[in-house]
Coordinates of C-alpha atoms in Angstrom, one line a residue:
Chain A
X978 CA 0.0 0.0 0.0
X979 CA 1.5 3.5 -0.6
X980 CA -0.9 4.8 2.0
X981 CA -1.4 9.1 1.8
X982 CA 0.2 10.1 -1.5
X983 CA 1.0 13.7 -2.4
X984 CA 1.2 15.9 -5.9
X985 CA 3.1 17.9 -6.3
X986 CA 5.6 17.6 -3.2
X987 CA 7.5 21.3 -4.2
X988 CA 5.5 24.0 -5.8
X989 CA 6.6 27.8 -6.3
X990 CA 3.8 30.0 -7.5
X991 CA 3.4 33.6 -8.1
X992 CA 1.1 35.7 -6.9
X993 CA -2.1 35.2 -8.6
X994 CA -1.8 32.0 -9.6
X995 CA -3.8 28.7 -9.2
X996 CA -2.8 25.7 -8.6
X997 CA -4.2 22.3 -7.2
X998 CA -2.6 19.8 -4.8
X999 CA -4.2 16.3 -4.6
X1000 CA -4.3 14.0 -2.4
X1001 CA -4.9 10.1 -2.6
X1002 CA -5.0 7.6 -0.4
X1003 CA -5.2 3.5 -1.0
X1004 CA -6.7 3.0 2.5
X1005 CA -10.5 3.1 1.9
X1006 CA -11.0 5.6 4.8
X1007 CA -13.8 7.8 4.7
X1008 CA -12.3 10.7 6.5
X1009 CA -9.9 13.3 4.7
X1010 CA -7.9 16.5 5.7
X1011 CA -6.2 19.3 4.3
X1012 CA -4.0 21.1 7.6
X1013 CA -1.3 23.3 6.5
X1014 CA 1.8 24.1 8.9
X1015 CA 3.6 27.3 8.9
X1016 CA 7.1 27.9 10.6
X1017 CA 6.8 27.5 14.6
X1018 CA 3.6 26.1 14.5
X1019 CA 1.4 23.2 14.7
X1020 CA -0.9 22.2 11.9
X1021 CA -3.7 24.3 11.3
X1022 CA -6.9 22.8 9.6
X1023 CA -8.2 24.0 6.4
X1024 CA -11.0 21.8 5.1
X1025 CA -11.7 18.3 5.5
X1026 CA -14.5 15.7 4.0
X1027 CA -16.4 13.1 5.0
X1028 CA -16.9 11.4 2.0
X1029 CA -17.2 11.1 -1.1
X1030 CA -19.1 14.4 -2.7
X1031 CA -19.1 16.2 0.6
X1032 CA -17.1 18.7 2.2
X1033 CA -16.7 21.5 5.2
X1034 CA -14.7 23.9 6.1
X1035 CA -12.0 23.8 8.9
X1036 CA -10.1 26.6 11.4
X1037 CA -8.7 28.5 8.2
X1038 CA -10.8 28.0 4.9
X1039 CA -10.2 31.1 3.1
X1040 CA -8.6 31.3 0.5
X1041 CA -8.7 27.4 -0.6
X1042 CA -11.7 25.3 -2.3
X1043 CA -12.0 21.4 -1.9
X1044 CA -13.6 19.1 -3.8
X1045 CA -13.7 14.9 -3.6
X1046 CA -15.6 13.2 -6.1
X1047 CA -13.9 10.1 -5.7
X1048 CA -13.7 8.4 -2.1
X1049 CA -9.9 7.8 -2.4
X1050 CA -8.9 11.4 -3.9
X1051 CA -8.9 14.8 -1.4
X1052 CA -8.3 17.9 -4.1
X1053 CA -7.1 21.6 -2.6
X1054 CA -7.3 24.2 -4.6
X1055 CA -6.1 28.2 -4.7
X1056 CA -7.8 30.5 -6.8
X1057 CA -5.6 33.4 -6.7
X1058 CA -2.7 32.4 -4.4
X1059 CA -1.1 34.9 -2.3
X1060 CA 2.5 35.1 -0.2
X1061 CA 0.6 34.5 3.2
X1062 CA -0.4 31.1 1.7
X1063 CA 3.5 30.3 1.4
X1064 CA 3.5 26.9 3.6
X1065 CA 3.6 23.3 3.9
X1066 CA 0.7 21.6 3.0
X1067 CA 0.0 17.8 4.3
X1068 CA -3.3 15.6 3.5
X1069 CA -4.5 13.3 6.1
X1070 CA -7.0 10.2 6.1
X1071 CA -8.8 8.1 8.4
X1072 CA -11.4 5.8 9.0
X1073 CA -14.9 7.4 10.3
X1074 CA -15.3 7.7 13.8
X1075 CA -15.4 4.1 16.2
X1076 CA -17.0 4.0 19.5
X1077 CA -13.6 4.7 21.1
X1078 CA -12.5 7.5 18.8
X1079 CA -9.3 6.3 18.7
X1080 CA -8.7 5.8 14.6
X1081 CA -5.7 8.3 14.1
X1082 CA -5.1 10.1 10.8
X1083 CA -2.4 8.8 8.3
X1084 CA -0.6 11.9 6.3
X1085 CA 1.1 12.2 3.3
X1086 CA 4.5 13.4 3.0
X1087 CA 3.7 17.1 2.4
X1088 CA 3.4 20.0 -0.6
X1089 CA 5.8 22.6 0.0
X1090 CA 4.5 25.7 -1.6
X1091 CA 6.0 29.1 -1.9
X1092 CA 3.9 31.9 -2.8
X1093 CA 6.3 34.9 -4.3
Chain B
X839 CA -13.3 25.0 20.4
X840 CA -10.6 23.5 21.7
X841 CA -6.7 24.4 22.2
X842 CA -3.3 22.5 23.1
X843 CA -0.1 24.4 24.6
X844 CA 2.6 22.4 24.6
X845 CA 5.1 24.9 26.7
X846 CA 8.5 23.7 25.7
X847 CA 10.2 25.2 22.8
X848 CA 12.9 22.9 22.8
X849 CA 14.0 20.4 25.0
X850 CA 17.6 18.4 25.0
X851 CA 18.1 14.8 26.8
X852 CA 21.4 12.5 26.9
X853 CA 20.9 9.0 25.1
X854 CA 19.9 6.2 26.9
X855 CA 17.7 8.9 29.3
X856 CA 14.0 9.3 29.9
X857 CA 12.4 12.3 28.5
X858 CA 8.9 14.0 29.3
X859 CA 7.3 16.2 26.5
X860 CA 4.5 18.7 28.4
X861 CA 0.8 19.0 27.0
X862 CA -1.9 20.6 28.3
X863 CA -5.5 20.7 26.7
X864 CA -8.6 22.7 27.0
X865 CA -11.8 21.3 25.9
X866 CA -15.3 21.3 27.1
X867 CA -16.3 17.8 25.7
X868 CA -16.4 15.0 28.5
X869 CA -15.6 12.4 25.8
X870 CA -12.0 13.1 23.7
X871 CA -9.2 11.7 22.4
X872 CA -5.6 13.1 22.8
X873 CA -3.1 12.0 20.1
X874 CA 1.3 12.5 19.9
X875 CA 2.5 12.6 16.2
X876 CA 6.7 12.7 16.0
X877 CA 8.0 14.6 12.9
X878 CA 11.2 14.4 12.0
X879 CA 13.4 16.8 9.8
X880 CA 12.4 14.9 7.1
X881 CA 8.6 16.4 7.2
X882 CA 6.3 13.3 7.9
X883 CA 4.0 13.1 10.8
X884 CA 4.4 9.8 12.6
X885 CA 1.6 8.9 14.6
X886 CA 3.1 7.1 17.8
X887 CA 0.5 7.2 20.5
X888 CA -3.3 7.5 21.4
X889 CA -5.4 8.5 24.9
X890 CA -9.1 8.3 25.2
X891 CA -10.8 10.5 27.7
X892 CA -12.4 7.5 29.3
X893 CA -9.5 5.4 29.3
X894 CA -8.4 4.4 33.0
X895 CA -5.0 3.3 32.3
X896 CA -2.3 5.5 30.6
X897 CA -1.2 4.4 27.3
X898 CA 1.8 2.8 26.4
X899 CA 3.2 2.0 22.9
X900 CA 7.1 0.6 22.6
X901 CA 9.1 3.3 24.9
X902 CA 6.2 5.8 24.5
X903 CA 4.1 6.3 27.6
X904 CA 1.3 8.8 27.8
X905 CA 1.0 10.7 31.4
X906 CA -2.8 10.8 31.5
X907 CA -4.2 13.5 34.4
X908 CA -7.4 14.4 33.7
X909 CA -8.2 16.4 36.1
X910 CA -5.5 18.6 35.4
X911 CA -6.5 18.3 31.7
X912 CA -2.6 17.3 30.7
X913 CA -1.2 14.3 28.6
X914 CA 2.6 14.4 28.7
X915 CA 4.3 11.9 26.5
X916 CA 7.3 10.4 27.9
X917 CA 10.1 8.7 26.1
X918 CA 12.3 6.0 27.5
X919 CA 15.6 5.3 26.6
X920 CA 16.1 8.2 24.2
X921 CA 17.8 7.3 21.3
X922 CA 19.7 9.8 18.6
X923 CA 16.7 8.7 16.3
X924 CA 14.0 10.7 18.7
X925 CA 15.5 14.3 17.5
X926 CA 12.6 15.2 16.2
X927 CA 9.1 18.0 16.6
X928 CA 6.4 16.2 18.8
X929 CA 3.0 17.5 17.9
X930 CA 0.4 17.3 20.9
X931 CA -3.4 16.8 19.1
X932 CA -6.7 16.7 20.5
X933 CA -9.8 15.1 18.8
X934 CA -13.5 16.1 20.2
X935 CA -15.7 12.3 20.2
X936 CA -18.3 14.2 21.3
X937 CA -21.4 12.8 19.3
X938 CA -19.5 11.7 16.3
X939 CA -19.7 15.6 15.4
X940 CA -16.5 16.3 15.5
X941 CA -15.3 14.5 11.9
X942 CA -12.5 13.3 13.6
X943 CA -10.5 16.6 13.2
X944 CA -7.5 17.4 15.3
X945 CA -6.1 20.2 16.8
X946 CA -2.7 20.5 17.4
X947 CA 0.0 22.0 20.0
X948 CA 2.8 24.1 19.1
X949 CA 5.2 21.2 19.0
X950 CA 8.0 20.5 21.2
X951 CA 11.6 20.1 19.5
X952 CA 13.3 17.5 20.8
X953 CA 17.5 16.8 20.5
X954 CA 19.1 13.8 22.0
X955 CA 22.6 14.2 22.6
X956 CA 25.0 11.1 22.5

């Protein structure tokens, strides 16, 4: 299994651009993530889905679209990108909730994007 | 809403020694999970151990121990035997299981950098 896989894993963008990172995962989970982390930080969540066709936004939505029409694929898109959107960018999965809560998220490796 | 501090910038520990990682959480849920990810420089996030609010005995994976307090709403991870391979960020997470609302999402600490000297 390759588990979370990442596209692109280094990006450099200008201001203005668009762009789309995308996300798979070989796991059959139903839950998906997009966080990004920024220097000195923790990971911050931007939107995440529940399955396949739906979607919601996290703690920093703005700025970035998502879309999942396939169970296995978790796409994040920027419109019009912008320097404070200069970070690293992971995907997560998971199976849905248990009783016990205690299904922990599987991330990819990470999209490194610099917004000049 | 929830939030995690994790305190310690940085913290530095001989090989071979024990090593605690601080985390406190604030949440109003009575049911939660509390989660430790390890990323090295490399950029991955590891998961290496999980808490549930009503679990009565502290979690223990390999040389990874969780220091469950409840009532002082912390979950400290301590490593045994440090080895040169620890040097890493630790990430503190929590996850509301509240109802099944919650989607599963985490939020995470700061993150504590860890060096292991030889």
């Amino acid at each position: 299994n390759a588990g979370v896989t990442q596209t692109p894993k280094f990006r450099v963008l200008k201001t203005g651009q668009s762009m789309t990172l995308l996300c798979a995962q070989d796991m059959n989970h139903e839950y998906m993530y997009w966080y990004r982390q920024d220097p000195g930080m923790g990971l911050r969540l931007i939107h995440y889905s529940v399955g396949e066709g739906t979607t919601a936004k996290g703690e920093v939505p703005d700025g970035y679209n998502v879309s999942r029409l396939k169970k296995q694929n978790f796409l994040l898109g920027l419109e019009s990108a912008a320097p404070s959107q200069t970070s690293v960018y992971f995907c997560a999965s998971s199976y849905s909730m248990g009783r016990r809560g205690s299904y922990e998220q599987y991330f990819g490796p990470g999209t490194r994007l610099t917004v000049t | 809403a929830q939030k995690i501090t994790q305190t310690q910038p940085g913290m530095f520990v001989q090989e071979k020694e024990a090593v605690t990682l601080d985390c406190t959480y604030d949440t109003s849920d009575q049911s939660y999970g509390l989660f430790w990810y390890k990323q090295p420089s490399s950029g991955e996030m590891i998961f290496l151990i999980y808490q549930g609010s009503y679990d009565e005995q502290n979690a223990t994976e390999g040389r990874y121990s969780l220091n469950f307090q409840k009532a002082r709403k912390s979950a400290n991870l301590v490593i045994s035997a440090s080895q040169l391979g620890d040097s890493a960020m630790y990430f503190c997470a929590v996850r509301s299981t509240r109802g099944g609302t919650s989607y599963g999402k985490l939020t995470f600490g700061q993150g504590t950098i860890l060096t292991v000297h030889p």
